[in-house]
């Protein structure tokens, strides 16, 4: 029993990697500092290399970029398998990375995600297990000390390369004075709820002479790319971006200025300040070397949020003292043998209660896995391994429709039937928020089907091509819907996030209406800009 829950010394789980003398190069720095660019240059020079991405979107970007530069590169994510003939390079999502093959050079992007409470295990596994002569890791300095400790345990050589921003990030002290008429071409307004994003878009398009693109996490990668391309193109009327924190990672955007609509957000329980590390990541997306706006600006909508923004940007990165782990299926199977007749959900709880970890690691949160596992108890005929795999499917557990489709997929699979999509294709773009939400859910279900097809036997999920074509079509409809959106978001779609209201506007009937009197009162505020170098 003790042995089956022993997660001590995880570096010993990868004996072939330990038999190598690997060289770890830590490219350490803020956004817009060239760290990922330099790592990718070495990746493209190698005979055989892989790029480990935090997002499908970023894997797609690297896939396109590398092939565009004449280096044959394939793409492998949970949903896509695009094999380019004669390619020795692959862009993966980090969860999909194989530790079985040998490589010359690997790149692990956003290495600080090792400390993420939910997904950190994937980065930890990649760093510990990849069999490569050179492993380039890119990210901020928050996990540098823990990587140093890991390298001392694995015996790998560690080389540190530190970077500064090409141009300092400048904080505009004037702010927007609560007036969205002060938005300018090239600006990105960042809000932290879906409701706010659409309200900001409506207000800007109504009161200012701008058209807005939209990016938020629930959109498919294809739609986010389409919106980014629209925003980056100077030859159209879409010159302002309204986005969630999803803008902080995975897109190359020509942003002149990041404007924080608010600096608080709902964390699932209560309204809290946006963490400093997230503020730095988002604000740092302003300005990009080689773009129309090489010098980045950032500010807030409301004057009272400015001090917190400056405090966040000046604050050094918080050091992580632990990184994430999660057991492999074989470890869960071994543990299940010690406590037979337990449900998978019970196994997860017992494992979490009894597992042994040393001081450098924590067990990643698995509440979302447990919720899927509990739903799957209704399905008879699934093996433990089947349940394990289904529980990692990319589903929004707060979306009942998506969960229903996952349950139907699992039920068909358990009955040894070919799993059907059982969903029609919409005929037009969304005309209101409910229809937009429906498109988002449909794309998520199709994405989930494609993921399952890549993780189970192909003959059990035989409609991959159909799902892929439908997903492409829905992504296009979503893009058209966002361009034409003129409606207020459905309150039912926001849930508790609708509580996120900036304190300065909480009593205002129309939060986003133009308040010229308050603007005049604040014009006496110092209009100078403050240069803040992001640590």
XYZ file of C-alpha atoms in Angstrom:
535
model
C 0.000 0.000 0.000
C 2.785 2.410 0.953
C 4.779 1.555 -2.156
C 1.789 2.096 -4.465
C 1.316 5.714 -3.338
C 5.005 6.620 -3.218
C 5.620 9.706 -5.374
C 8.984 10.443 -3.787
C 11.951 11.068 -6.105
C 9.996 11.340 -9.360
C 13.224 11.835 -11.309
C 13.857 8.104 -10.830
C 10.716 7.308 -12.889
C 12.689 8.029 -16.073
C 15.784 5.795 -16.031
C 16.667 6.357 -19.712
C 16.689 10.128 -19.257
C 18.815 9.655 -16.128
C 21.298 7.594 -18.117
C 21.928 10.632 -20.350
C 24.033 13.694 -19.643
C 21.489 16.324 -20.580
C 22.075 20.044 -20.861
C 19.254 22.250 -19.574
C 19.273 25.844 -20.864
C 16.934 28.131 -18.887
C 15.914 31.167 -20.973
C 14.750 33.409 -18.149
C 13.004 36.728 -18.683
C 9.800 38.734 -19.126
C 7.611 38.971 -22.231
C 9.065 40.633 -25.333
C 12.645 39.795 -24.357
C 13.559 37.305 -27.092
C 13.862 34.220 -24.891
C 11.492 31.994 -26.876
C 12.842 33.330 -30.174
C 16.388 32.269 -29.256
C 15.248 28.841 -28.065
C 13.326 28.287 -31.319
C 16.373 29.255 -33.373
C 18.328 26.435 -31.743
C 15.332 24.110 -32.201
C 15.231 24.778 -35.945
C 18.993 24.208 -36.274
C 18.754 20.740 -34.713
C 18.491 17.550 -36.748
C 15.585 16.349 -34.641
C 13.613 18.525 -32.245
C 10.309 19.024 -30.485
C 8.576 22.121 -29.203
C 6.374 21.657 -26.111
C 3.575 24.219 -26.051
C 1.261 25.294 -23.223
C -1.609 25.764 -25.698
C -2.895 24.305 -28.961
C -2.898 27.857 -30.270
C 0.819 28.349 -29.651
C 1.661 24.926 -31.078
C -0.214 25.906 -34.250
C 1.692 29.207 -34.448
C 5.073 27.477 -34.127
C 3.985 24.841 -36.659
C 3.117 27.572 -39.181
C 6.197 29.662 -38.440
C 8.734 26.834 -38.627
C 7.291 25.426 -41.862
C 7.190 28.952 -43.274
C 10.922 29.239 -42.644
C 11.605 26.051 -44.593
C 12.004 23.591 -41.723
C 9.630 20.625 -42.090
C 7.582 20.413 -38.903
C 4.594 18.284 -37.900
C 1.844 19.184 -35.437
C 0.537 16.944 -32.678
C -1.986 18.127 -30.109
C -4.805 16.333 -28.352
C -7.089 17.217 -31.270
C -4.800 17.501 -34.324
C -2.340 15.197 -36.011
C -0.729 16.895 -39.016
C 2.201 14.928 -40.327
C 4.485 16.770 -42.735
C 6.488 14.326 -44.908
C 10.223 14.133 -44.122
C 9.788 16.236 -40.969
C 12.130 15.708 -38.031
C 10.559 18.470 -35.990
C 7.245 18.397 -34.122
C 5.206 21.037 -32.301
C 3.344 19.320 -29.451
C 1.077 20.423 -26.664
C 2.963 19.615 -23.494
C 0.460 16.987 -22.271
C 0.949 15.013 -25.502
C 4.752 14.880 -25.422
C 6.321 11.434 -25.678
C 9.186 10.607 -23.330
C 9.952 7.428 -25.306
C 11.793 8.929 -28.301
C 15.248 10.483 -28.551
C 15.717 14.087 -29.629
C 18.612 16.440 -30.214
C 16.888 19.599 -28.991
C 13.618 20.191 -27.168
C 11.960 23.445 -26.147
C 9.587 23.592 -23.170
C 7.722 26.909 -23.240
C 6.222 28.715 -20.232
C 8.212 26.568 -17.790
C 6.728 28.488 -14.836
C 3.559 26.468 -15.473
C 5.273 23.653 -13.540
C 3.817 25.353 -10.475
C 0.264 25.462 -11.875
C -2.196 23.822 -9.498
C -4.011 21.884 -12.244
C -1.615 21.304 -15.169
C 1.807 21.597 -13.580
C 2.434 17.850 -13.741
C 2.781 17.976 -17.554
C 5.713 20.419 -17.423
C 7.334 18.483 -14.563
C 7.056 15.259 -16.539
C 8.549 16.893 -19.651
C 11.500 18.355 -17.758
C 12.244 15.118 -15.908
C 11.534 12.633 -18.667
C 12.492 14.008 -22.086
C 15.402 12.185 -23.695
C 17.282 15.010 -25.400
C 20.839 16.290 -25.482
C 19.633 19.880 -25.052
C 16.459 20.972 -23.301
C 15.646 24.668 -23.623
C 13.115 25.909 -21.075
C 11.564 29.373 -21.453
C 9.763 31.381 -18.836
C 9.885 33.832 -15.994
C 12.221 33.353 -13.007
C 9.568 32.043 -10.595
C 10.638 28.380 -10.922
C 14.359 28.980 -11.478
C 15.366 27.848 -7.992
C 13.282 24.680 -8.180
C 14.756 23.867 -11.613
C 18.228 24.324 -10.104
C 17.310 21.844 -7.367
C 15.872 19.345 -9.849
C 19.012 19.534 -12.015
C 21.185 18.848 -8.981
C 19.108 15.703 -8.340
C 19.095 14.519 -11.955
C 22.760 15.325 -12.566
C 21.911 17.475 -15.602
C 24.004 20.510 -16.487
C 22.106 23.786 -16.060
C 22.941 26.905 -18.082
C 21.092 30.120 -17.253
C 20.499 32.831 -19.838
C 18.834 35.959 -18.451
C 16.952 38.471 -20.599
C 15.508 41.967 -20.258
C 12.696 43.493 -22.301
C 13.857 45.006 -25.578
C 12.041 48.205 -24.591
C 10.811 49.096 -21.095
C 7.101 48.816 -20.409
C 5.725 52.309 -19.768
C 2.810 52.974 -17.423
C 0.621 55.884 -18.473
C -0.228 57.747 -15.308
C -3.188 59.595 -16.794
C -5.280 56.408 -17.150
C -8.471 56.547 -19.248
C -10.227 58.533 -16.501
C -13.136 56.103 -16.577
C -13.964 57.095 -20.148
C -13.810 54.519 -22.942
C -13.826 57.348 -25.470
C -10.124 57.586 -24.648
C -9.455 54.213 -26.285
C -7.134 54.541 -29.265
C -6.204 52.428 -32.264
C -3.938 49.539 -31.257
C -5.314 49.344 -27.697
C -6.291 46.133 -25.940
C -8.843 46.431 -23.130
C -8.578 43.495 -20.723
C -11.603 42.410 -18.675
C -12.021 39.336 -16.498
C -15.567 38.200 -17.196
C -17.437 37.363 -20.360
C -20.154 39.892 -19.560
C -17.642 42.713 -19.211
C -15.891 41.796 -22.465
C -19.084 42.158 -24.500
C -20.201 45.280 -22.652
C -16.817 46.921 -23.286
C -17.010 46.006 -26.982
C -20.514 47.473 -27.253
C -19.536 50.668 -25.443
C -16.414 51.270 -27.540
C -18.228 50.671 -30.825
C -21.114 52.877 -29.727
C -19.197 55.814 -28.242
C -15.857 55.733 -30.080
C -14.976 55.443 -33.741
C -13.464 51.939 -33.495
C -14.357 48.334 -34.305
C -13.375 45.649 -31.813
C -12.030 42.124 -32.065
C -12.673 39.767 -29.155
C -10.519 37.047 -27.567
C -11.460 34.954 -24.539
C -10.719 31.464 -23.278
C -13.910 29.686 -24.358
C -13.266 30.492 -28.014
C -11.642 27.792 -30.149
C -7.974 28.360 -31.084
C -8.966 28.820 -34.734
C -11.353 31.660 -33.845
C -8.811 33.313 -31.573
C -6.269 33.202 -34.404
C -8.818 34.668 -36.811
C -9.567 37.502 -34.381
C -5.841 38.112 -33.823
C -5.208 38.241 -37.586
C -8.094 40.678 -38.000
C -6.713 42.913 -35.248
C -3.114 42.763 -36.543
C -4.116 43.721 -40.094
C -3.809 47.535 -40.472
C -5.902 47.500 -43.637
C -9.310 47.080 -42.033
C -11.523 48.858 -39.509
C -10.878 46.424 -36.615
C -8.268 48.348 -34.647
C -9.111 47.651 -30.963
C -8.973 44.347 -29.096
C -11.140 43.421 -26.104
C -9.840 40.336 -24.350
C -9.763 38.232 -21.224
C -6.587 37.012 -19.536
C -6.360 34.544 -22.445
C -4.440 37.301 -24.239
C -1.526 36.751 -21.859
C -0.221 33.652 -23.606
C -0.029 32.173 -27.064
C -0.722 34.932 -29.578
C 1.504 37.373 -31.428
C -0.416 40.628 -31.290
C 0.435 44.157 -32.385
C -0.749 45.832 -29.192
C 0.155 49.464 -28.558
C -1.323 49.669 -25.074
C -2.844 47.266 -22.549
C -5.724 48.839 -20.605
C -7.050 47.014 -17.539
C -10.797 47.499 -17.313
C -10.541 46.330 -13.721
C -7.885 44.650 -11.582
C -10.178 42.331 -9.657
C -11.864 39.119 -10.733
C -14.092 36.350 -9.447
C -12.042 33.285 -8.483
C -14.969 30.864 -8.165
C -15.608 31.832 -4.569
C -15.184 35.593 -4.185
C -13.823 38.715 -5.847
C -10.056 38.996 -5.411
C -7.285 41.188 -6.840
C -5.734 39.836 -10.029
C -2.428 38.169 -9.013
C 0.664 40.275 -9.696
C 2.238 37.573 -11.872
C -0.835 37.564 -14.119
C -0.884 41.365 -14.321
C 2.776 41.329 -15.401
C 2.160 38.621 -17.993
C -0.791 40.468 -19.533
C 0.690 43.972 -19.404
C 3.876 42.674 -20.977
C 2.009 41.828 -24.185
C 2.017 45.515 -25.122
C 4.796 46.372 -27.549
C 6.574 43.767 -29.626
C 9.889 43.935 -31.390
C 9.430 44.181 -35.140
C 5.776 45.227 -34.894
C 4.136 48.614 -35.485
C 4.364 49.231 -31.737
C 7.847 48.235 -30.479
C 7.359 50.276 -27.283
C 4.634 48.983 -24.988
C 2.278 51.070 -22.848
C -0.103 49.999 -20.112
C -2.646 51.730 -17.894
C -6.047 51.284 -16.269
C -9.551 52.483 -17.024
C -10.017 53.846 -13.516
C -7.548 56.073 -11.681
C -7.964 54.157 -8.417
C -6.555 50.977 -10.025
C -3.335 52.638 -11.179
C -1.347 52.245 -7.958
C -2.026 48.512 -7.873
C -0.912 48.166 -11.495
C 2.381 49.939 -10.765
C 2.857 47.852 -7.610
C 2.360 44.624 -9.593
C 4.797 45.620 -12.326
C 7.516 46.593 -9.860
C 7.041 43.517 -7.728
C 9.534 40.702 -8.372
C 8.147 37.360 -9.456
C 6.998 35.197 -6.554
C 9.279 32.190 -6.248
C 7.564 28.819 -6.440
C 8.875 26.346 -3.886
C 6.951 23.346 -5.238
C 5.928 22.017 -8.642
C 3.100 19.723 -9.693
C 2.889 15.954 -10.019
C 0.128 13.550 -10.956
C 0.371 9.759 -11.074
C 0.635 7.831 -14.327
C -2.121 5.374 -15.110
C 0.183 2.482 -14.142
C 0.601 3.963 -10.664
C -3.170 4.339 -10.259
C -3.665 0.766 -11.486
C -1.087 -0.520 -8.988
C -2.839 1.367 -6.197
C -6.253 0.043 -7.288
C -4.944 -3.468 -6.770
C -4.471 -2.696 -3.078
C -8.073 -1.539 -2.502
C -10.323 -3.576 -4.816
C -14.013 -2.809 -5.356
C -13.468 0.935 -5.130
C -14.878 3.381 -7.627
C -12.425 5.477 -9.622
C -13.504 8.585 -7.702
C -12.822 6.789 -4.410
C -9.430 5.690 -5.726
C -8.505 9.289 -6.488
C -9.486 10.415 -2.984
C -7.640 7.577 -1.274
C -4.575 8.162 -3.424
C -4.602 11.884 -2.603
C -4.963 11.207 1.110
C -2.143 8.665 1.289
C 0.414 9.630 -1.373
C 3.927 10.484 -0.229
C 5.680 13.527 -1.709
C 8.979 15.190 -0.952
C 9.315 18.923 -0.301
C 9.750 19.942 -3.951
C 6.424 18.617 -5.254
C 2.677 18.833 -4.693
C -0.156 16.683 -6.038
C -2.062 18.609 -8.720
C -5.710 19.322 -8.007
C -8.090 16.759 -9.447
C -11.575 18.019 -8.548
C -12.470 18.333 -12.252
C -11.294 14.746 -12.860
C -13.325 13.587 -9.887
C -16.486 15.274 -11.163
C -16.157 13.470 -14.482
C -15.360 10.216 -12.651
C -18.543 10.530 -10.568
C -20.616 11.079 -13.711
C -18.954 8.063 -15.339
C -20.107 5.784 -12.506
C -23.425 5.582 -14.395
C -21.622 3.857 -17.276
C -21.147 0.119 -16.924
C -18.517 -1.811 -18.838
C -15.612 0.666 -18.768
C -12.232 -0.583 -17.637
C -10.195 1.384 -15.104
C -7.913 2.561 -17.906
C -10.917 3.689 -19.957
C -12.214 5.694 -17.019
C -8.781 7.241 -16.472
C -8.574 8.345 -20.102
C -12.139 9.665 -20.321
C -11.560 11.775 -17.209
C -8.773 13.702 -18.954
C -10.957 14.651 -21.927
C -11.041 18.452 -22.475
C -14.531 19.271 -21.224
C -15.906 22.268 -19.362
C -17.368 20.600 -16.289
C -19.606 23.653 -15.724
C -21.313 23.139 -19.083
C -24.130 20.572 -18.670
C -24.534 20.078 -22.438
C -20.854 19.282 -22.927
C -20.889 16.891 -19.956
C -23.988 15.194 -21.374
C -22.220 14.546 -24.678
C -19.163 13.151 -22.900
C -21.437 10.758 -21.008
C -23.074 9.676 -24.293
C -19.662 9.105 -25.889
C -18.578 6.965 -22.930
C -21.841 4.976 -22.958
C -21.501 4.126 -26.654
C -17.857 3.197 -26.185
C -18.704 0.911 -23.238
C -21.257 -0.897 -25.414
C -18.596 -1.444 -28.113
C -20.609 0.696 -30.554
C -19.057 3.145 -33.007
C -19.277 6.461 -31.182
C -21.370 8.941 -33.155
C -21.224 12.732 -32.907
C -25.029 13.004 -32.725
C -25.016 16.745 -33.308
C -26.098 18.879 -36.229
C -24.284 21.716 -37.944
C -25.701 25.244 -37.389
C -26.826 27.004 -40.542
C -25.794 30.573 -39.684
C -23.785 32.729 -37.304
C -25.159 33.654 -33.888
C -27.873 36.307 -33.701
C -27.849 36.611 -29.906
C -25.790 35.554 -26.918
C -27.630 32.255 -26.397
C -26.822 31.197 -29.945
C -23.190 32.268 -29.461
C -22.960 30.116 -26.331
C -24.483 27.234 -28.263
C -21.770 27.565 -30.938
C -19.092 27.548 -28.242
C -20.536 24.392 -26.683
C -20.858 22.640 -30.049
C -17.237 23.365 -30.879
C -16.160 22.113 -27.474
C -18.062 18.839 -28.007
C -16.437 18.359 -31.425
C -13.005 19.154 -29.983
C -13.650 16.587 -27.282
C -14.646 13.984 -29.880
C -11.422 14.625 -31.809
C -9.397 14.299 -28.597
C -11.061 10.997 -27.725
C -10.467 9.725 -31.258
C -6.750 10.361 -30.797
C -6.655 8.652 -27.392
C -8.729 5.546 -28.114
C -8.858 3.037 -30.950
C -9.686 4.802 -34.214
C -12.470 2.394 -35.094
C -14.325 3.302 -31.885
C -14.442 6.998 -32.872
C -14.735 6.691 -36.653
C -16.089 10.153 -37.482
C -12.939 12.173 -36.833
C -12.903 13.786 -40.292
C -16.547 14.784 -39.957
C -15.903 16.274 -36.511
C -12.863 18.136 -37.826
C -14.837 19.637 -40.733
C -17.716 20.634 -38.459
C -15.317 22.183 -35.929
C -13.700 24.261 -38.683
C -17.101 25.448 -39.867
C -18.252 26.393 -36.371
C -15.005 28.247 -35.686
C -15.698 30.336 -38.793
C -19.276 30.985 -37.655
C -17.952 32.101 -34.273
C -15.632 34.561 -35.997
C -18.537 36.000 -38.005
C -20.673 36.131 -34.851
C -18.075 38.113 -32.916
C -17.595 40.592 -35.748
C -21.354 41.247 -35.884
C -22.153 41.024 -32.155
C -24.434 43.877 -31.112
C -26.193 42.260 -28.168
C -25.864 42.255 -24.414
C -24.609 38.971 -22.948
C -27.202 36.641 -21.511
C -27.042 36.856 -17.708
C -27.466 33.076 -17.538
C -24.197 32.673 -19.421
C -22.209 34.594 -16.855
C -23.102 32.843 -13.650
C -21.366 34.218 -10.592
C -18.961 36.199 -12.743
C -21.603 38.860 -13.105
C -20.648 39.939 -9.579
C -17.347 41.290 -10.859
C -18.081 45.004 -10.911
C -15.361 47.618 -10.383
C -16.009 49.386 -7.088
C -15.868 52.763 -8.803
C -18.797 51.843 -11.023
C -20.868 49.620 -8.753
C -23.595 52.195 -8.218
C -23.645 53.491 -11.786
C -26.748 52.493 -13.712
C -24.892 52.155 -17.003
C -21.368 51.067 -16.065
C -19.864 51.954 -19.395
C -21.629 55.187 -20.291
C -19.368 58.166 -20.872
C -19.045 60.208 -17.687
C -17.726 63.543 -18.877
C -18.135 65.324 -15.542
C -15.902 62.855 -13.697
C -13.416 63.071 -16.552
C -13.232 66.867 -16.216
C -12.729 66.609 -12.460
C -9.814 64.226 -12.950
C -8.053 66.158 -15.704
C -6.039 67.943 -13.045
C -4.288 64.633 -12.353
C -0.651 64.483 -13.444
C -0.630 63.449 -17.112
C 3.021 62.404 -17.208
C 3.951 58.797 -17.950
C 5.947 56.613 -15.600
C 8.584 54.279 -17.032
C 8.363 50.991 -15.180
C 10.889 48.313 -16.049
C 9.286 44.911 -15.556
C 11.648 42.870 -13.325
